[in-house]
Short mmCIF file of C-alpha atoms in Angstrom, two decimals:
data_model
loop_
_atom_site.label_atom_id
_atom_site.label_comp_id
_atom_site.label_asym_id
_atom_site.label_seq_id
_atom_site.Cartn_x
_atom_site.Cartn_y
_atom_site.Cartn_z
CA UNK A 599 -47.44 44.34 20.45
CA UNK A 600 -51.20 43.71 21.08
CA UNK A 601 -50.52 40.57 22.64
CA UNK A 602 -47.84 41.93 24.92
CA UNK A 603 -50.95 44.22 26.63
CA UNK A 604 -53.24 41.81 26.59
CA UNK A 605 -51.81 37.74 26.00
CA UNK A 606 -55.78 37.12 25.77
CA UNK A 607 -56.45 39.33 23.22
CA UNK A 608 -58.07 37.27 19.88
CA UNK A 609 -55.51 36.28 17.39
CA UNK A 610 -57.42 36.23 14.76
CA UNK A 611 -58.65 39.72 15.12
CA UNK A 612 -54.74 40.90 15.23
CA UNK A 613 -53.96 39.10 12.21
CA UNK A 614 -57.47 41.03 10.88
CA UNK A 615 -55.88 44.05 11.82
CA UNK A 616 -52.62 43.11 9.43
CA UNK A 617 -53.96 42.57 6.75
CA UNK A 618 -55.67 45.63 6.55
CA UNK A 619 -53.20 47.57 6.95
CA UNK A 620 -50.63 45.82 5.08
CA UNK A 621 -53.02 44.23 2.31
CA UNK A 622 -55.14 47.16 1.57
CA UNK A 623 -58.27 46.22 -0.26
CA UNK A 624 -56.73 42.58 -0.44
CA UNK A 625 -57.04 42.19 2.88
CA UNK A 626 -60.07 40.00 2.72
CA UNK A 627 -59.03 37.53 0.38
CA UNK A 628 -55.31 37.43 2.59
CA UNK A 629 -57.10 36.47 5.39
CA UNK A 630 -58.73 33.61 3.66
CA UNK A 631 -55.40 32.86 2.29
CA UNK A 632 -53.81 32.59 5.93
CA UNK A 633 -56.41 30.91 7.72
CA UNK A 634 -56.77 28.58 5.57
CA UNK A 635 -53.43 27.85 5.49
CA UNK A 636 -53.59 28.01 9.36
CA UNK A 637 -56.74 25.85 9.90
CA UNK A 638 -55.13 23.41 7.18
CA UNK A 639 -51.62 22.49 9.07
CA UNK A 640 -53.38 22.84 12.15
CA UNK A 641 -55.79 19.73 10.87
CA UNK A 642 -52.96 18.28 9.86
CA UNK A 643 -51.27 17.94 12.82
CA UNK A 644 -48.07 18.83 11.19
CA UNK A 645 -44.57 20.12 11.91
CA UNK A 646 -43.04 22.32 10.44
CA UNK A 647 -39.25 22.41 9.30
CA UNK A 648 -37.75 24.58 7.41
CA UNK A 649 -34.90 22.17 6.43
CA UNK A 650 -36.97 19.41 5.75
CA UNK A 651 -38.64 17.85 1.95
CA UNK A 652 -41.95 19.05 1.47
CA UNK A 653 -43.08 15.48 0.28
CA UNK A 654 -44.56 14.74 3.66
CA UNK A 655 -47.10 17.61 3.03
CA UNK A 656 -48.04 16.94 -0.73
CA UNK A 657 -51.18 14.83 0.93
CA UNK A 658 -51.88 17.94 3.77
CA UNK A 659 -51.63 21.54 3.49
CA UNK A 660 -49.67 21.59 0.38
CA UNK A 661 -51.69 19.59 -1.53
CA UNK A 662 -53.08 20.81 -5.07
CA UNK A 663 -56.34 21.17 -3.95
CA UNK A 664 -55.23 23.39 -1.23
CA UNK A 665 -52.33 25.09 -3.37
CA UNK A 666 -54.60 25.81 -5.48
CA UNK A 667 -56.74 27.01 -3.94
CA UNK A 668 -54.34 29.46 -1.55
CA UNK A 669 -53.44 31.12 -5.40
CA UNK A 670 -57.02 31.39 -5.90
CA UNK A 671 -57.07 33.93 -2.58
CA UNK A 672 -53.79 35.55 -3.27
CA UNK A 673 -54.36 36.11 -7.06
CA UNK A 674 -58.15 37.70 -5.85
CA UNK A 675 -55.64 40.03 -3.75
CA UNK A 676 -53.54 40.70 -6.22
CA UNK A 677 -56.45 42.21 -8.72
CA UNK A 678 -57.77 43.87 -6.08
CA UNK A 679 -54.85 45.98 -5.36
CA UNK A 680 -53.39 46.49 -8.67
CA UNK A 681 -52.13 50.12 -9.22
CA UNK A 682 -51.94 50.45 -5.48
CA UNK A 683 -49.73 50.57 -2.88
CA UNK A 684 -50.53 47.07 -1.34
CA UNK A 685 -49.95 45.36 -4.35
CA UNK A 686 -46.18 44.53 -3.47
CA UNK A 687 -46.60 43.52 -0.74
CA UNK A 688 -49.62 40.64 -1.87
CA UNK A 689 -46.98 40.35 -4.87
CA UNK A 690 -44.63 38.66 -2.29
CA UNK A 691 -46.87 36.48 -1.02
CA UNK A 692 -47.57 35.26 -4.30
CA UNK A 693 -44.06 35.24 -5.14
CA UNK A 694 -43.56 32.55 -2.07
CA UNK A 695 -46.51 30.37 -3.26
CA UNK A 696 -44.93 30.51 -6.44
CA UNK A 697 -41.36 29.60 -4.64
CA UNK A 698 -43.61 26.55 -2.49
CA UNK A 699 -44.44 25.44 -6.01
CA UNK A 700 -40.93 25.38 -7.17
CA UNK A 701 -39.83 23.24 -4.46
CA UNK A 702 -42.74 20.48 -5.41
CA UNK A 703 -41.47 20.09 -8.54
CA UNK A 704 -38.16 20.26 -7.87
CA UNK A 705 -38.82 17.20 -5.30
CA UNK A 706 -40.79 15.73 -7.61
CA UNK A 707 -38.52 15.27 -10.40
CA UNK A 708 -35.66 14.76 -7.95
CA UNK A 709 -37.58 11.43 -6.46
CA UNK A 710 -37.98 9.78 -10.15
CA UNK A 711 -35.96 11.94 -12.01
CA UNK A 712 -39.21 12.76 -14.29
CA UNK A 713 -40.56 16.17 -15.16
CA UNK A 714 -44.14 16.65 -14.23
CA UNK A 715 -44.19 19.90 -16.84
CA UNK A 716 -42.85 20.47 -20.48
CA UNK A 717 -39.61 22.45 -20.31
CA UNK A 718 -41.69 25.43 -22.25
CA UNK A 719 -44.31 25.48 -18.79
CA UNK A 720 -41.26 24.74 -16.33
CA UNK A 721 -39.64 27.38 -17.93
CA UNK A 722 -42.88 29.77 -17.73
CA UNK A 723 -43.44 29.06 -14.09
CA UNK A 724 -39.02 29.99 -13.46
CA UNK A 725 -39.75 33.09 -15.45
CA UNK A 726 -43.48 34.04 -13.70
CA UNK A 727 -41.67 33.85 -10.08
CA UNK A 728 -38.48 35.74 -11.15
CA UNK A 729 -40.45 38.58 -12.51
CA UNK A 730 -42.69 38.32 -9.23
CA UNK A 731 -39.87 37.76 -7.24
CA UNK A 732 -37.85 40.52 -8.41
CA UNK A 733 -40.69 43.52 -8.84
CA UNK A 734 -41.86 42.59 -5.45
CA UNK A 735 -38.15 42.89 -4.15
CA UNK A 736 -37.46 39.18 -2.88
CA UNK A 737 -34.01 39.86 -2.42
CA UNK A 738 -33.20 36.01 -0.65
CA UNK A 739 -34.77 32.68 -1.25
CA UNK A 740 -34.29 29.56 0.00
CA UNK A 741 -32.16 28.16 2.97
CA UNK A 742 -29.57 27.97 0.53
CA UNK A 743 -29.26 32.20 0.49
CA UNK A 744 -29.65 32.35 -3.46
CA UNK A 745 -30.93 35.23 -5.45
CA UNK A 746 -33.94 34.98 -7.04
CA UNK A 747 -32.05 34.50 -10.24
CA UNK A 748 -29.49 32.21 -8.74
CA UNK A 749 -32.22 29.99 -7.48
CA UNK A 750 -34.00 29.92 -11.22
CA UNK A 751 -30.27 28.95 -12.75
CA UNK A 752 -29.89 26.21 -10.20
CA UNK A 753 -33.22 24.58 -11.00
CA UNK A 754 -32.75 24.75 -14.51
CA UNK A 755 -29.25 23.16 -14.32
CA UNK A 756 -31.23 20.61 -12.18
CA UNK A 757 -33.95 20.01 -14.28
CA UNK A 758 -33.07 20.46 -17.82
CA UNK A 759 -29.64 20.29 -17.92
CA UNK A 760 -29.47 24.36 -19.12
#
């Protein structure tokens, strides 16, 4: 709405605004989290499709330096606001990193049909994001409209064959 008064007003400062508001005491580690993510597809000079493989941005702004380092932020946020009301919604937001993460693997394995992970931490990383998923209420993932649960059955048929 800000930017309907004013179309010159500072984006970053709105986004500021969010995050506080939304974020609660993890506001300052969520706006790390989004501008780097920001500054880093912006560098990139990338496109963004939500239909598309990830693969072409395993070398940009999903790399694992950079994945790891946008959990770093959001799990700062999320022991910041534990036991308070912002907590769910940082919870989601991890919950989607988590999802992001997924998908890399998933691609992964599906290009040489090779799991990066033992089935014992595939299947800690299915059950991490379903709890996430679920207590933060992710209702929907993927393009494909699945439940959280659905989505966890699908890789695991995928990947182990279970």
């Amino acid at each position: 709405a800000k930017l309907m008064w004013n179309a010159e007003h500072n984006m970053r400062s709105i986004v500021c605004d969010f995050c506080y508001a939304f974020y609660g005491p993890g506001a300052t580690e969520m706006q790390r989290y989004l501008f780097a993510l920001e500054d880093a597809v912006k560098t990139g000079n990338t496109s963004l499709n939500i239909w598309g493989s990830l693969k072409p941005y395993s070398g940009g702004y999903l790399s694992d330096k950079k994945m790891s380092s946008y959990f770093s932020y959001v799990e700062s946020a999320l022991a910041k606001t534990k036991g308070k009301a912002a907590y769910k919604n940082v919870l989601k937001e991890y919950a989607c990193l988590q999802y992001v993460d997924l998908q890399m693997i998933r691609e992964a394995y599906a290009g040489n049909k090779k799991n990066i992970l033992t089935q014992k931490q595939l299947d800690k990383k299915l059950e991490q994001f379903l709890k996430n998923a679920q207590e933060s209420g992710v209702k929907l993932v993927s393009e494909a409209v699945l439940t959280p649960k659905e989505y966890i059955d699908r890789v695991r048929k995928e990947m182990i064959g279970r």
